[in-house]
XYZ file of C-alpha atoms in Angstrom:
138
model
C -2.328 12.467 13.803
C -5.353 10.910 11.636
C -4.732 6.888 11.354
C -6.875 4.523 9.108
C -7.051 0.572 8.873
C -8.070 -1.545 5.887
C -7.544 -5.268 5.763
C -9.100 -8.373 3.200
C -8.543 -11.830 3.673
C -7.573 -14.181 0.596
C -7.841 -17.399 0.564
C -4.279 -17.764 -1.557
C -0.793 -18.782 0.402
C 1.022 -15.951 2.560
C 4.237 -16.728 0.440
C 2.006 -16.433 -2.929
C 0.321 -13.404 -1.944
C 3.918 -11.590 -1.066
C 4.902 -12.902 -4.139
C 2.727 -9.752 -5.977
C 2.705 -7.423 -3.262
C 6.651 -7.051 -1.559
C 8.265 -5.685 -4.457
C 8.290 -1.946 -3.620
C 7.533 -1.121 -7.484
C 4.759 -3.921 -7.935
C 2.187 -2.239 -7.765
C 0.897 -1.349 -11.319
C 0.889 -5.621 -10.959
C -2.805 -5.004 -9.075
C -3.660 -1.989 -8.493
C -5.352 -0.713 -11.523
C -5.483 3.207 -10.656
C -1.283 3.251 -10.873
C -0.400 1.620 -13.945
C 3.090 2.779 -14.159
C 5.931 3.232 -11.325
C 9.422 3.690 -11.818
C 12.145 3.023 -9.330
C 14.702 5.831 -8.156
C 17.271 5.876 -5.091
C 18.829 2.495 -6.022
C 15.148 1.152 -5.120
C 13.890 2.515 -2.066
C 12.571 5.810 -4.153
C 9.162 4.815 -6.528
C 7.776 7.806 -8.760
C 4.045 6.129 -9.289
C 1.619 7.948 -12.127
C -2.005 7.366 -11.545
C -4.677 6.859 -14.002
C -5.574 10.618 -14.385
C -2.131 11.114 -15.222
C -1.172 12.668 -10.899
C 2.186 11.768 -9.816
C 3.074 10.247 -6.228
C 6.415 9.979 -5.301
C 7.261 7.875 -2.004
C 10.070 6.407 -0.506
C 10.295 3.058 1.249
C 11.205 3.247 4.872
C 11.315 -0.259 6.152
C 11.412 -3.917 4.536
C 11.108 -7.366 6.415
C 11.536 -9.774 4.036
C 10.682 -12.517 6.778
C 7.879 -10.937 8.236
C 6.353 -9.737 4.707
C 5.805 -6.028 5.388
C 6.995 -3.172 4.587
C 6.608 1.239 5.471
C 6.584 3.564 2.687
C 6.045 7.486 3.755
C 5.202 10.255 0.658
C 7.578 12.548 -0.769
C 5.141 14.673 -2.951
C 1.741 13.752 -3.870
C -2.102 15.575 -4.319
C -3.063 14.312 -1.261
C -4.375 16.949 1.654
C -1.863 15.612 4.106
C 1.469 15.985 5.602
C 3.697 13.360 7.253
C 2.170 10.517 6.079
C 3.502 6.650 7.104
C 1.976 3.406 5.817
C 2.776 0.039 6.359
C 1.370 -3.423 3.939
C 1.722 -6.153 5.583
C 0.518 -9.974 4.224
C -0.087 -12.057 7.957
C -0.616 -15.864 7.759
C -4.440 -17.014 8.655
C -3.747 -19.331 11.237
C -4.883 -23.173 9.922
C -6.681 -22.029 6.554
C -3.497 -21.620 3.929
C -5.069 -18.421 3.537
C -3.774 -14.522 3.939
C -4.809 -11.847 5.672
C -3.472 -8.591 4.004
C -3.868 -4.771 6.002
C -2.669 -1.493 4.810
C -2.378 1.217 7.498
C -1.118 4.489 7.581
C -0.938 7.834 9.740
C -0.953 10.939 8.471
C -1.805 14.977 9.436
C -4.726 16.464 7.478
C -3.819 19.975 5.600
C -6.407 22.417 4.861
C -9.438 19.053 5.535
C -10.590 18.021 8.738
C -9.312 14.255 10.276
C -12.276 12.542 9.043
C -12.285 13.655 5.764
C -8.585 12.670 5.418
C -9.219 8.766 7.177
C -12.297 8.469 4.127
C -9.962 9.590 1.727
C -7.490 7.423 2.903
C -9.616 4.296 4.161
C -10.804 3.841 0.496
C -7.633 4.009 -1.119
C -6.708 1.382 1.116
C -10.086 -0.499 0.927
C -10.141 -0.538 -2.986
C -6.438 -1.606 -3.206
C -7.044 -4.192 -1.157
C -10.542 -5.416 -3.004
C -8.196 -4.866 -6.537
C -5.642 -7.106 -5.098
C -7.940 -9.939 -3.869
C -9.821 -9.611 -7.789
C -5.696 -10.080 -9.175
C -5.394 -13.072 -7.155
C -8.892 -14.386 -7.826
C -8.057 -14.141 -11.457
């Protein structure tokens, strides 16, 4: 299994950051390359459409409001991996009033090498967190 983690410090309160990203259906609010999200199965499955029309279906696996974290798996996507599980967490930065957002994932490459799969998802996470920071700075 391959893994990767990206993080960003955001000069906003952890509660403010979580208010934006803590909903399982809120990716379109801060992630420009995911313009639509539709919930199903009582809010536990989201169907995302990317800007190219590709469809990604994800299942909410764990959610902890107090800890400001959730984990999800991919049920269907155009990615060359299997066994994907990712976690998005908002951490408080002690004594600063700021937040550190961490996006991590583990997966098994399918038809590509570990390095290529890690580079793919690290890029997705880093770009997504940069978009989050830009959204909160606006």
